[in-house]
Coordinates of C-alpha atoms in Angstrom, one line a residue:
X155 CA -21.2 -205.7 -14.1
X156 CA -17.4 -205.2 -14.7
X157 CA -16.3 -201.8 -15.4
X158 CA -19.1 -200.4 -12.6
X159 CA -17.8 -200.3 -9.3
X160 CA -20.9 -199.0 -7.2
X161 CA -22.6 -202.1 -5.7
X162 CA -26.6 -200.3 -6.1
X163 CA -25.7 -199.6 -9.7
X164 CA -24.3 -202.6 -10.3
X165 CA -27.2 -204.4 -8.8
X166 CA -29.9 -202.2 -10.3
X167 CA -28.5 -202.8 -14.1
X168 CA -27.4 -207.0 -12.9
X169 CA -30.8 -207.8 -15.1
X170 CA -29.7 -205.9 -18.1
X171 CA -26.9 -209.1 -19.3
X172 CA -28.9 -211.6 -18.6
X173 CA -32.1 -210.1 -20.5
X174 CA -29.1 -209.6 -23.9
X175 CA -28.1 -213.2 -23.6
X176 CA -31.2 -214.5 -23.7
X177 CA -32.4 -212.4 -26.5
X178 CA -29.3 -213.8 -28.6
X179 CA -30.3 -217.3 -27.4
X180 CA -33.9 -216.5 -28.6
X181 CA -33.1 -214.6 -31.9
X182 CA -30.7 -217.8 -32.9
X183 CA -33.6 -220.4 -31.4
X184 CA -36.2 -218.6 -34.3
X185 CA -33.9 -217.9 -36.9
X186 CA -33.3 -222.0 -36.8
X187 CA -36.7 -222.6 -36.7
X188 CA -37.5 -223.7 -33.6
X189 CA -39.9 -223.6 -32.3
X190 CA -40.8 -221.5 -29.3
X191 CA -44.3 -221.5 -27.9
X192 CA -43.2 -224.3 -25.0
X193 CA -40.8 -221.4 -24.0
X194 CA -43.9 -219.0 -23.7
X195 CA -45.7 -221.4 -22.0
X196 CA -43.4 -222.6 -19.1
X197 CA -42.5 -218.7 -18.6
X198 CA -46.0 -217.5 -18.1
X199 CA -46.2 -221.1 -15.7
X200 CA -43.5 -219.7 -13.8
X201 CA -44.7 -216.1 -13.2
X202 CA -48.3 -217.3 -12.7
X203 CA -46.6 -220.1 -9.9
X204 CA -44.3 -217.1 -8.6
X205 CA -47.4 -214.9 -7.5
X206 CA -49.1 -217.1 -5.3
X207 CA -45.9 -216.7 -3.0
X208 CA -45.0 -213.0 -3.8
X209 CA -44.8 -210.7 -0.8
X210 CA -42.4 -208.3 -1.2
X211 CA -41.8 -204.9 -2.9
X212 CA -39.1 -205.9 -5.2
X213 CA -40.1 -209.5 -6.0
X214 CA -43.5 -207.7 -6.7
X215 CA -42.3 -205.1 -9.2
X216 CA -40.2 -207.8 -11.2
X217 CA -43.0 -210.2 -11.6
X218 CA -45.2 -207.7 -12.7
X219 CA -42.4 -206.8 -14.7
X220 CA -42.4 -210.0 -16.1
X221 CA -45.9 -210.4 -17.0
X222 CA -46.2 -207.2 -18.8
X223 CA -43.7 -208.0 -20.9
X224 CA -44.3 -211.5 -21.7
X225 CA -48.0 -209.6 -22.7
X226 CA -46.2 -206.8 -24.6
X227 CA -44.0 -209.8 -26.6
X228 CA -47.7 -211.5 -27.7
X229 CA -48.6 -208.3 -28.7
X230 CA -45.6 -207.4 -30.5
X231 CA -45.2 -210.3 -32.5
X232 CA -47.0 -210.4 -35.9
X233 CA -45.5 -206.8 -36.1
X234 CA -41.7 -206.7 -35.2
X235 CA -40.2 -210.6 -34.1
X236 CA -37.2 -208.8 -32.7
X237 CA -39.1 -206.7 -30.2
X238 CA -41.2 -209.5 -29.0
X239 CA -38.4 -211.6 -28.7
X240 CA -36.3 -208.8 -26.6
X241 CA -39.5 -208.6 -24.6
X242 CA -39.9 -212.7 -24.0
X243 CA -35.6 -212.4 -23.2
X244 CA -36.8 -209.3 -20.5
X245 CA -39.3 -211.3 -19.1
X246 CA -36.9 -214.0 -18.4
X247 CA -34.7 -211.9 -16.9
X248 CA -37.4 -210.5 -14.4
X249 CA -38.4 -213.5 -13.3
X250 CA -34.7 -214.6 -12.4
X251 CA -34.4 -210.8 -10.7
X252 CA -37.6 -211.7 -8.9
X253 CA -36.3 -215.4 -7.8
X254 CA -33.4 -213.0 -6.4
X255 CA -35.5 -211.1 -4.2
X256 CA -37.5 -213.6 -2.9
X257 CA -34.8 -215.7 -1.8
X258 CA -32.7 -212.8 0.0
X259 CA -34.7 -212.8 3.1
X260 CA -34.1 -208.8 2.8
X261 CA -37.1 -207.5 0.6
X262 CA -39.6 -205.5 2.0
X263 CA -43.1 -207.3 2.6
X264 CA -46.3 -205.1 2.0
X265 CA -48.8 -206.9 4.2
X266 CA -52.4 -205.8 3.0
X267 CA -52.5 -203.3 0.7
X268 CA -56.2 -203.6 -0.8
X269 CA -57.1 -200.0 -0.3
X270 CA -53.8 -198.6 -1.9
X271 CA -54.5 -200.9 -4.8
X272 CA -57.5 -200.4 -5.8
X273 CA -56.5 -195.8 -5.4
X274 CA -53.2 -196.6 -7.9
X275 CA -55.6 -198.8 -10.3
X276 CA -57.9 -196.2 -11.1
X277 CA -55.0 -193.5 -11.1
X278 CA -53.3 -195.3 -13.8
X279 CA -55.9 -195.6 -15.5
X280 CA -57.0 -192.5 -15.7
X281 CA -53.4 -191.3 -16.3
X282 CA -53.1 -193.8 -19.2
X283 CA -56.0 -192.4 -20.8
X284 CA -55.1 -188.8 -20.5
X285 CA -52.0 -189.8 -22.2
X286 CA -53.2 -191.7 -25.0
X287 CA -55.7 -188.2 -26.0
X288 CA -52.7 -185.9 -25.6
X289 CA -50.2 -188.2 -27.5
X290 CA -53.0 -188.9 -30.1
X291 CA -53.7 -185.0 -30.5
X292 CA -49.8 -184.9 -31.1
X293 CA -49.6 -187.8 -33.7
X294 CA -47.0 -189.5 -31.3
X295 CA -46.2 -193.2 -31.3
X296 CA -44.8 -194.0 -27.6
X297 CA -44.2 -198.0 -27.0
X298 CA -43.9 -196.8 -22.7
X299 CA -47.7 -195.2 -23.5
X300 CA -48.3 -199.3 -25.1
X301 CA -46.9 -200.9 -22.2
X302 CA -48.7 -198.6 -20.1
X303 CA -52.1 -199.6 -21.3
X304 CA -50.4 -203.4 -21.0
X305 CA -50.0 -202.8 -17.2
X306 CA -53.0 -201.3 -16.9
X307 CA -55.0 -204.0 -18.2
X308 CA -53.3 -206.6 -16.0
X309 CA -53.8 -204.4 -12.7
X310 CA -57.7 -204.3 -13.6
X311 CA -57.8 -208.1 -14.0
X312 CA -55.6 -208.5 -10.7
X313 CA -58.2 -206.2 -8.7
X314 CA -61.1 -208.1 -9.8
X315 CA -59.7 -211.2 -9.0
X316 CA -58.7 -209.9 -5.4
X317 CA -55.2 -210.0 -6.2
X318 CA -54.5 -206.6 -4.2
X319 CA -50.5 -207.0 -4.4
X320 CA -50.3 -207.4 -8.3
X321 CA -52.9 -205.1 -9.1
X322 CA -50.8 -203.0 -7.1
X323 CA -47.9 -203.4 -8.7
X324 CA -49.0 -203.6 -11.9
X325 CA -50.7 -200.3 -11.3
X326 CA -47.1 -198.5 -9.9
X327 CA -45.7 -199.9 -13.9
X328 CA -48.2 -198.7 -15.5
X329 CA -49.2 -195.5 -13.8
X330 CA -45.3 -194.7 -14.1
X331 CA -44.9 -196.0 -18.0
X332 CA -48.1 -193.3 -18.8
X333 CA -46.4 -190.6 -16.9
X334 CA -42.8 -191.4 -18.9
X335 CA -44.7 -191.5 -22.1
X336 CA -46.0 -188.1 -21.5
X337 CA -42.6 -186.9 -20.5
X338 CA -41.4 -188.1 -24.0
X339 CA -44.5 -185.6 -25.6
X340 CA -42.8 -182.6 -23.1
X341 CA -39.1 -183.2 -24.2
X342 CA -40.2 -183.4 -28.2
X343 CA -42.1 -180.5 -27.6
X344 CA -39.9 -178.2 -25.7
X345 CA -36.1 -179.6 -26.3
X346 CA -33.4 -180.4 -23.9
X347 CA -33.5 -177.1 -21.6
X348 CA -37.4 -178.0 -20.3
X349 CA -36.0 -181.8 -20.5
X350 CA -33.5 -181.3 -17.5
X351 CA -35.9 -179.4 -15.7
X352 CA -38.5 -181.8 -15.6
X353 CA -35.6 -184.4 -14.8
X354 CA -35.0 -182.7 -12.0
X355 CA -38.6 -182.1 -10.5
X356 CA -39.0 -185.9 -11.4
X357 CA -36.2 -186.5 -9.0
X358 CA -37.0 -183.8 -6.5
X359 CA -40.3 -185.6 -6.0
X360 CA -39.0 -189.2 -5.7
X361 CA -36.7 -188.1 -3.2
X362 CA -39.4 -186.4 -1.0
X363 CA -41.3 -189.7 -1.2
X364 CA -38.9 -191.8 0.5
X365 CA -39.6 -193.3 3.6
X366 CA -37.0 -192.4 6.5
X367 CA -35.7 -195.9 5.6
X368 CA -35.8 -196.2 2.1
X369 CA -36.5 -199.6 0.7
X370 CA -33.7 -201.4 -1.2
X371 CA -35.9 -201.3 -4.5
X372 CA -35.8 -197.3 -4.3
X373 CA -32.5 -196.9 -4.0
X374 CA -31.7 -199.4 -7.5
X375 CA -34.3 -197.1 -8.8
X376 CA -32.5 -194.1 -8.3
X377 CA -30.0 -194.9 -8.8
X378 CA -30.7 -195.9 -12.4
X379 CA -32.1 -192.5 -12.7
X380 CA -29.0 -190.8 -11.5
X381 CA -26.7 -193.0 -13.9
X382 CA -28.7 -192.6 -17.4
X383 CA -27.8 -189.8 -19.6
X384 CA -30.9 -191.0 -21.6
X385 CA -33.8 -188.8 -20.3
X386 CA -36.5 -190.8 -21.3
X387 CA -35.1 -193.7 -19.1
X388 CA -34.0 -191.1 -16.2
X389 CA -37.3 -189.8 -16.3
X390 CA -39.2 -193.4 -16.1
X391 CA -36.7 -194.8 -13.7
X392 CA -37.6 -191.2 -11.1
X393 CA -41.3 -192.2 -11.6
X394 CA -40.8 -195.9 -10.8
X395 CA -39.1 -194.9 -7.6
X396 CA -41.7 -192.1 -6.7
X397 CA -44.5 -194.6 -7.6
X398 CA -43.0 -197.4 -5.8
X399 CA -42.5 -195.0 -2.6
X400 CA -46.4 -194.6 -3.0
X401 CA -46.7 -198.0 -2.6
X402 CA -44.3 -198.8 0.2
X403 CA -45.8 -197.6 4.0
X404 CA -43.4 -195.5 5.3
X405 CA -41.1 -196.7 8.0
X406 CA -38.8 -195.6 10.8
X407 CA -35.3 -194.9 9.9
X408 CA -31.9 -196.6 11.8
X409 CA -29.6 -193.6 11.9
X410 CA -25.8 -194.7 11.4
X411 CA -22.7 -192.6 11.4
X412 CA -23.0 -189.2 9.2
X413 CA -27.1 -189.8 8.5
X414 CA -26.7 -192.6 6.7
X415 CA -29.1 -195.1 6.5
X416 CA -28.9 -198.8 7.0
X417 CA -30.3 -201.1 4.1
X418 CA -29.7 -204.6 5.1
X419 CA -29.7 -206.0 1.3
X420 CA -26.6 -207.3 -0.2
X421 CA -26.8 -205.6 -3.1
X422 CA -23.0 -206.6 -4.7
X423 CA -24.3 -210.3 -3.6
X424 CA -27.4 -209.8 -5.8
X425 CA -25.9 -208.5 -8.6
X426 CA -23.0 -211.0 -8.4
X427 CA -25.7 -213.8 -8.7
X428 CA -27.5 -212.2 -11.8
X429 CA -24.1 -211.9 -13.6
X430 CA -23.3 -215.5 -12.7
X431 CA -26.4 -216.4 -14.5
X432 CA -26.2 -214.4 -17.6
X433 CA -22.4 -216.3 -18.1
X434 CA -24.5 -219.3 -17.8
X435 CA -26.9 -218.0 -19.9
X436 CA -23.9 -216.7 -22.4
X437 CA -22.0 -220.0 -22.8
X438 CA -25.4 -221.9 -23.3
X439 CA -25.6 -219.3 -26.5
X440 CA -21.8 -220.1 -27.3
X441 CA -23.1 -224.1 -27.6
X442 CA -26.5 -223.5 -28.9
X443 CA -24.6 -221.7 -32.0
X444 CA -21.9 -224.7 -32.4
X445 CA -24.5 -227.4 -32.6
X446 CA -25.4 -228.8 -36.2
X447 CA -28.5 -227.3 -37.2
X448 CA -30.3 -231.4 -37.1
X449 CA -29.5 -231.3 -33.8
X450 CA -31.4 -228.6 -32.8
X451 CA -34.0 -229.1 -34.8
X452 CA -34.7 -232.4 -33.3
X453 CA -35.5 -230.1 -30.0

């Protein structure tokens, strides 16, 4: 991303371009009429294909990324088209962020994790429902608490089909969405000051839950959290990485000069490759606009 000159951050926000192109592409697709349901249907093809290969942290959390909000866009769509359609663009983008990850030869493969699945499943789910009474009591409307119950949901179904890695995951979205939505309750109810203190236990806690050798995932995660001056999204970007840490078996650190720790990840490469495709993305806009209306309409 030009203008940001620290590789993780660059890398963690690579996504965020590509998801805005293809919501312009998407927002000019409908407003000429086109239509878009064979769009819906190859992406959900091409995260449903994606899983049956999926072994790693990252490539995990963007596919269930994905197929949340590819869910959340259905859902969305009688009610507010714009939404849905930022959703279907997001979803786009999460699948290319997974393609990423799985190609990198870097991420960090789970290996069974049946047990932890089926302990973060029921976790969010309670945590999802104790969020929906106290948000009810309080007359709050939370989309995060809507996406929540969206994750939750797809981590059930995942479970019972013995899909232990993307219930897993879904469950790590969703148990972390619930917490953020009941974050959002704390900061309306007790303003900024509280805010920044819960900001910071949020952080203090994702911090202790790092393996010796954190995986690349955590640190993009973080590192999002350390960048926003938008609680809300510090807040759920702390409980993604704590989550995800939860997830992730701890492993033994490679000590390098001054403590640091070694991540073997090229995370400028990754994020150079995301903004490559959101140009492409960008000047397929540019001609999609220019065309004569007929034309397009004959797709």
């Amino acid at each position: 991303m030009r203008g940001v000159s620290d590789p993780v951050l660059r890398a963690a926000k690579a996504y965020q371009p590509l998801a805005e192109a293809e919501w312009a592409r998407l927002l000019v697709s409908y407003a000429l009429g086109l239509d878009l349901a064979g769009y819906v249907e190859g992406l959900a093809a091409n995260i449903t294909s994606s899983w049956s290969g999926a072994e790693g942290l990252a490539q995990a959390f963007y596919l269930a990324g994905a197929e949340e909000a590819l869910r959340l866009a259905q859902e969305l769509w009688e009610g507010d088209v714009e939404a849905s359609l930022y959703c279907l663009a997001l979803a786009h983008a999460y699948t290319v962020a997974a393609e990423a990850w799985a190609k990198s030869g870097s991420d960090l493969l789970l290996g069974e994790v049946g047990e932890r699945a089926g302990e973060l499943v029921a976790e969010a789910g309670h945590t999802w429902s104790y969020a929906s009474l106290i948000l009810g009591e309080m007359e709050l409307n939370s989309l995060r608490l809507r996406a929540a119950g969206v994750a939750y949901q797809l981590a059930k179904s995942a479970l019972a089909r013995g899909e232990a890695l993307r219930a897993l995951m879904h469950a790590v979205r969703g148990l972390s969405l619930a917490e953020a939505a009941l974050d959002e309750a704390v900061i309306k109810a007790a303003g900024a000051v509280k805010a920044e203190r819960l900001c910071n236990y949020a952080r203090k806690l994702a911090l202790r839950s790092l393996p010796r050798q954190p995986p690349a995932l955590l640190l993009l995660l973080l590192k999002l959290g350390e960048s926003s001056s938008d609680l809300p999204l510090k807040l759920l970007a702390y409980r993604y990485a704590y989550n995800a840490a939860r997830a992730a078996p701890a492993l033994p650190a490679r000590k390098l000069g001054g403590g640091e720790t070694a991540v073997s990840f090229s995370l400028e490469a990754w994020a150079s490759w995301l903004a490559a495709v959101a140009l492409a993305a960008f000047l397929a806009l540019c001609a999609l606009a220019a065309a004569p209306k007929r034309a397009l309409n004959k797709g």
